[in-house]
Structures are given as C-alpha cells and as structure tokens.
Coordinates of C-alpha atoms in Angstrom, one line a residue:
M574 CA 24.8 4.1 -14.2
T575 CA 26.3 1.1 -16.1
R576 CA 28.9 1.9 -18.5
I577 CA 28.5 0.3 -22.0
L578 CA 30.7 0.4 -25.0
G579 CA 29.3 -0.2 -28.3
I580 CA 31.3 -1.7 -31.1
H581 CA 30.1 -1.6 -34.7
G582 CA 30.8 -3.9 -37.6
V583 CA 30.6 -3.8 -41.3
R584 CA 29.5 -0.6 -43.5
N585 CA 28.9 1.9 -41.3
Y586 CA 30.9 4.5 -43.2
K587 CA 28.7 7.7 -43.9
A588 CA 29.6 10.8 -46.0
A589 CA 28.5 12.9 -43.0
D590 CA 31.1 11.5 -40.8
T591 CA 33.6 13.8 -41.3
T592 CA 35.7 12.7 -38.1
P593 CA 35.5 9.9 -35.9
A594 CA 33.3 11.4 -33.3
I595 CA 31.2 12.8 -35.3
G596 CA 30.9 9.1 -36.8
S597 CA 30.5 7.7 -33.0
K598 CA 27.9 10.0 -31.9
R599 CA 25.4 9.0 -35.1
L600 CA 25.6 5.1 -33.7
R601 CA 25.1 6.3 -30.4
T602 CA 22.3 7.6 -31.3
D603 CA 21.0 4.8 -33.5
W604 CA 21.8 1.9 -30.5
L605 CA 20.2 4.3 -28.0
E606 CA 17.4 4.4 -29.8
A607 CA 16.8 0.9 -30.5
L608 CA 17.6 -0.2 -27.4
G609 CA 14.7 2.2 -26.3
S610 CA 13.1 2.0 -22.8
S611 CA 14.3 -1.5 -22.9
V612 CA 17.7 -1.0 -20.6
P613 CA 17.6 1.9 -18.1
G614 CA 20.4 3.3 -16.7
I615 CA 23.1 2.8 -19.2
E616 CA 25.6 5.2 -20.3
L617 CA 26.3 4.5 -24.0
E618 CA 29.5 5.1 -26.2
T619 CA 30.2 3.9 -29.0
A620 CA 34.1 3.3 -30.4
Y621 CA 34.1 4.5 -34.2
Y622 CA 36.7 3.0 -37.5
A623 CA 34.8 2.8 -40.3
D624 CA 36.5 5.2 -41.9
L625 CA 39.1 3.0 -41.5
L626 CA 38.4 0.1 -43.6
R627 CA 36.3 1.8 -46.5
S628 CA 37.2 1.9 -49.8
E629 CA 36.8 3.7 -53.0
R630 CA 36.5 0.7 -55.3
Q631 CA 33.8 0.0 -57.3
G632 CA 32.5 -2.8 -59.3
D633 CA 31.6 -6.5 -59.2
E634 CA 35.4 -8.0 -59.5
L635 CA 36.8 -8.5 -56.1
D636 CA 40.2 -8.2 -54.5
D637 CA 42.5 -11.4 -54.2
D638 CA 42.3 -11.2 -50.4
V639 CA 38.1 -10.9 -50.3
V640 CA 38.5 -14.0 -52.9
V641 CA 40.5 -16.3 -50.6
L642 CA 38.1 -15.2 -47.4
V643 CA 34.6 -15.7 -49.9
E644 CA 36.5 -19.5 -50.7
Q645 CA 36.8 -20.1 -47.0
W646 CA 33.7 -19.0 -46.1
A647 CA 31.9 -20.9 -48.5
R648 CA 33.9 -24.2 -47.6
A649 CA 32.5 -24.0 -44.1
W650 CA 29.1 -24.4 -45.7
G651 CA 29.9 -27.4 -47.6
V652 CA 30.5 -25.6 -51.0
E653 CA 33.4 -26.3 -52.9
P654 CA 34.4 -23.5 -55.6
S655 CA 38.2 -24.4 -56.0
G656 CA 36.6 -25.2 -60.3
L657 CA 34.7 -22.2 -60.6
Q658 CA 36.3 -20.1 -63.3
G659 CA 36.3 -15.9 -63.0
R660 CA 36.1 -13.9 -60.0
A661 CA 33.2 -11.4 -61.0
T662 CA 29.4 -11.6 -60.7
G663 CA 28.9 -14.9 -62.0
W664 CA 31.4 -16.2 -59.6
V665 CA 30.0 -15.0 -56.6
R666 CA 26.5 -15.7 -57.4
W667 CA 26.9 -19.5 -58.1
I668 CA 28.3 -20.1 -54.4
C669 CA 25.9 -17.6 -52.5
G670 CA 22.9 -19.6 -54.5
Q671 CA 24.6 -23.1 -53.4
V672 CA 24.4 -21.4 -49.5
A673 CA 21.2 -20.1 -49.9
H674 CA 19.9 -23.3 -51.3
R675 CA 21.6 -25.2 -48.0
S676 CA 20.0 -22.6 -45.6
G677 CA 16.7 -22.0 -47.4
Q678 CA 17.1 -18.3 -47.6
R679 CA 16.6 -16.0 -50.5
P680 CA 20.4 -15.7 -52.9
A681 CA 20.2 -12.1 -53.0
V682 CA 19.9 -12.1 -49.1
V683 CA 23.1 -14.1 -49.5
E684 CA 24.9 -12.7 -52.0
K685 CA 24.3 -9.0 -49.8
T686 CA 26.2 -10.2 -47.0
V687 CA 29.0 -11.4 -48.6
R688 CA 29.5 -8.3 -50.9
M689 CA 29.2 -6.1 -47.6
F690 CA 31.3 -8.3 -45.0
F691 CA 34.2 -10.1 -46.5
P692 CA 35.8 -6.9 -48.1
E693 CA 36.0 -4.8 -45.0
V694 CA 37.3 -8.1 -43.1
A695 CA 40.3 -8.7 -45.6
R696 CA 41.2 -4.8 -45.2
Y697 CA 41.2 -5.6 -41.5
F698 CA 43.2 -8.5 -41.6
T699 CA 45.6 -6.9 -44.1
D700 CA 46.5 -3.2 -43.3
G701 CA 44.0 -2.3 -41.2
R702 CA 44.1 -4.1 -38.0
T703 CA 46.6 -1.6 -36.4
G704 CA 44.7 1.3 -36.8
V705 CA 41.3 0.1 -36.3
R706 CA 42.9 -1.9 -32.8
E707 CA 44.0 1.6 -31.5
R708 CA 40.8 3.7 -32.1
V709 CA 38.9 1.2 -30.1
K710 CA 41.6 0.9 -27.7
A711 CA 41.6 4.3 -27.2
A712 CA 37.8 4.3 -26.7
M713 CA 37.7 1.2 -23.8
L714 CA 40.1 3.3 -22.0
R715 CA 38.7 6.2 -22.0
H716 CA 35.0 5.1 -21.1
Q717 CA 36.1 2.1 -19.0
P718 CA 33.0 0.0 -20.3
E719 CA 31.5 -2.4 -17.8
I720 CA 29.7 -4.1 -20.3
V721 CA 30.8 -4.6 -24.2
V722 CA 28.4 -4.8 -27.2
A723 CA 30.2 -5.8 -30.3
H724 CA 28.7 -6.7 -33.6
S725 CA 29.7 -8.6 -36.6
L726 CA 33.6 -7.4 -37.4
G727 CA 33.5 -5.3 -34.1
S728 CA 33.4 -8.5 -32.4
V729 CA 36.7 -9.8 -33.5
V730 CA 38.0 -6.2 -32.7
A731 CA 36.8 -6.1 -29.7
Y732 CA 38.4 -9.5 -28.9
E733 CA 42.0 -9.1 -30.0
V734 CA 41.7 -5.5 -27.7
L735 CA 40.1 -7.4 -24.5
H736 CA 42.9 -9.5 -25.0
E737 CA 45.8 -6.8 -25.0
L738 CA 44.0 -4.6 -22.2
A739 CA 43.5 -7.7 -19.8
D740 CA 45.0 -6.1 -16.9
E741 CA 43.7 -2.7 -17.6
L742 CA 39.6 -3.1 -17.8
D743 CA 37.3 -5.2 -15.6
V744 CA 34.7 -6.0 -18.1
R745 CA 31.4 -7.4 -16.4
L746 CA 29.9 -8.7 -20.0
L747 CA 31.4 -9.0 -23.5
L748 CA 28.8 -9.3 -25.5
T749 CA 29.1 -10.6 -29.3
L750 CA 26.4 -10.5 -31.7
G751 CA 26.6 -12.1 -35.3
S752 CA 30.2 -12.9 -34.6
P753 CA 32.4 -14.7 -37.2
L754 CA 34.9 -15.4 -34.4
A755 CA 34.5 -18.9 -34.9
L756 CA 34.4 -18.9 -39.0
P757 CA 37.3 -21.5 -39.6
H758 CA 40.1 -20.8 -41.8
A759 CA 38.7 -17.7 -42.4
V760 CA 38.6 -15.6 -39.2
F761 CA 39.5 -17.9 -36.5
P762 CA 43.2 -19.0 -37.2
R763 CA 44.0 -14.7 -37.8
L764 CA 43.3 -14.1 -34.7
D765 CA 45.3 -12.3 -32.3
P766 CA 46.3 -14.1 -29.3
A767 CA 46.0 -16.6 -32.3
P768 CA 44.5 -20.1 -30.9
R769 CA 45.9 -23.0 -29.6
D770 CA 45.0 -26.5 -30.3
G771 CA 42.4 -25.6 -31.8
K772 CA 41.1 -23.1 -29.2
G773 CA 40.6 -19.5 -28.5
T774 CA 40.7 -18.1 -24.8
K775 CA 38.0 -15.5 -22.8
P776 CA 40.2 -12.2 -22.1
A777 CA 41.2 -12.2 -18.8
G778 CA 39.5 -8.9 -18.4
V779 CA 36.4 -10.2 -19.0
R780 CA 34.2 -12.0 -16.3
R781 CA 31.2 -13.2 -18.4
W782 CA 30.7 -13.6 -22.6
V783 CA 27.6 -14.0 -23.9
N784 CA 27.0 -14.6 -27.9
V785 CA 24.0 -14.2 -29.7
A786 CA 23.5 -15.5 -33.5
D787 CA 20.3 -15.3 -35.3
V788 CA 19.4 -18.2 -36.6
G789 CA 19.7 -17.2 -40.4
D790 CA 23.0 -15.2 -40.3
F791 CA 25.3 -16.2 -42.4
V792 CA 28.5 -14.3 -41.1
A793 CA 28.1 -16.4 -37.7
I794 CA 28.5 -19.7 -38.6
P795 CA 29.3 -22.6 -37.9
K796 CA 26.0 -22.7 -36.1
G797 CA 27.0 -22.9 -31.8
H798 CA 30.4 -23.6 -32.9
L799 CA 31.6 -20.3 -31.3
A800 CA 31.2 -22.1 -27.5
R801 CA 32.8 -25.3 -28.5
V802 CA 35.9 -23.1 -30.0
F803 CA 36.0 -20.5 -27.1
P804 CA 35.7 -22.2 -23.5
G805 CA 33.7 -20.1 -20.7
V806 CA 31.4 -18.7 -23.3
E807 CA 27.8 -18.9 -23.1
E808 CA 24.9 -19.1 -26.4
L809 CA 21.7 -18.2 -25.7
P810 CA 19.1 -20.0 -28.1
E811 CA 18.9 -18.8 -31.7
I812 CA 16.9 -16.2 -32.6
S813 CA 15.0 -14.6 -35.5
I814 CA 15.4 -11.0 -35.4
A815 CA 14.8 -10.2 -39.1
P816 CA 13.9 -13.1 -41.7
A817 CA 14.8 -10.5 -44.7
W818 CA 17.7 -9.2 -43.3
P819 CA 19.6 -11.6 -40.3
H820 CA 22.9 -9.4 -39.8
G821 CA 21.7 -5.8 -38.7
V822 CA 23.0 -4.7 -35.6
L823 CA 19.3 -2.5 -34.9
D824 CA 17.5 -5.6 -35.2
Y825 CA 20.0 -7.5 -32.9
L826 CA 19.6 -4.5 -30.2
R827 CA 15.4 -4.3 -30.9
H828 CA 15.2 -8.1 -30.0
R829 CA 14.4 -8.7 -26.3
S830 CA 17.0 -11.4 -25.6
V831 CA 19.8 -8.8 -26.6
S832 CA 18.2 -6.2 -24.0
G833 CA 17.6 -8.8 -21.8
A834 CA 21.1 -9.9 -21.6
I835 CA 22.6 -6.4 -21.6
A836 CA 19.9 -5.4 -18.8
A837 CA 21.3 -8.2 -16.9
G838 CA 24.5 -7.3 -16.6
T839 CA 23.9 -3.8 -15.5
G840 CA 22.9 -5.5 -12.6
P841 CA 25.4 -5.2 -9.0
G842 CA 28.7 -7.4 -10.5

C-alpha cells in the first residue's frame, strides 16, 4: 500500500465538520470517490485546516488584505486596477470582466474564483499560517506519506511544511493541482522559505515534483511559469477538467492525467 496525504484548498469548511477529524474523514471519502478504481493499492489520508481560515463576514465589501491580493492578481493578467474607485461589487466585477475578456472565460466563473480564493489566501498570510501549518505538519508526521497531493492554497501549505520537515520525510512524489505558488506579488514573494534571486526551491525531502493545471484555471497563473521559478518541477501538459468550473479538486482527481501521475508514483521507489 502506498501512503498518500491529500491537502485541500479553499472553501472546504462545512458546518457538519465539528472537529478536524470529521472534516478530514469527509474529505478522504470525497477524494477516494473521485479517484475511483483508477489508483489501486493506496492508503489515503487528508489533512484538514478549513476551519482555521473560514470567515463569519458576509457582504460584497472586501478586506484591505484581500483587495491587495486581487489587485496583484489582476496585474498578473495585465489588468491595471489602480484608477478604480471603491472596493465593492462593481470594482470586483470590472476586474473579473477584464480577465474574462483576456481568457475567454465567463465573467461569473472568474468572479466566483476570486471571491472564494483570495479571502482565505489573505487570512493564511496574515494570521492563519501558524495554525494551518501545525495542523498539516502533524498529519504529515503521523501518516509519513510517500505521495503528497496538494490542491490550490494547499500547495502553498504543502510547500512550506515540506521544507520545514525536509529531514524527517522521504516523499516520492509531490503532486500540485491548480497551484498559485508562482503567482507574482500575491503569493510567490510571500512564501516561507522566501525565494532567492527570483527562484523557489524543491523541498529537500521530495524526490519528484509534478504540477498540473487546467488551461482555464485562474488560480494557476501565469501559465507554465511554475516550472520556470521552481527548478526541477515537471509541468504536465495543460488539461481541461471542467470548462464550467476549472479549479475543483474532485474534477482534477477524476482526470486521467492526475490519476496517472499518482499511479506512476505508487510504483517501486
């Protein structure tokens, strides 16, 4: 049996997840169902931290920390938002409309991505990092994974924790899905350890790192840039997991390129 640890991304909190163990069990069930019979012989566990980043706030107004990240994300798409007034619905929709025009995607899909992703990213980088990393670190030490599969913001957490545990783990494969690690200004320069000379580093305890991104995934930008700023990363060809919503982890896990990469990682080390 090959030990795999899954690390989720944003918007994974459910009211029924009254404890991290319950949340982890729910995620494990969902991930196993998505993988189906495509990857036999695995022992999957999931690290759960969604409760640490959820917000009780409602409404259209964005926190200042979120505004900064959205502006930086927009600039990565070549959209300059600095002259816009306000930080509510109209501001977000104008930016998302401009990105949608450049990418050929529907504005509603882009806006959904922005509203679900950046608030949790902002909370992670402001006051959530320590708690989230401790939760994921404990799961890694407990499960001793041979493969780590990390989606979205989870790839940022995995990157940082694997660096911290470089002398304590031997990970055969790190598989990142829809990763924002290379996102300039918004994510890349905030990483720990910090990039040096414009480059990140593959964690020493990871033998192989493979990255997969949907062609329409607005979180995984700039396209093809991750391998350029993280030497040693293998980029699989861009895929299309679900045109209507190109960032969902379950759709990634169902895709043959992803299940194939996991299956290849379960072979003799």
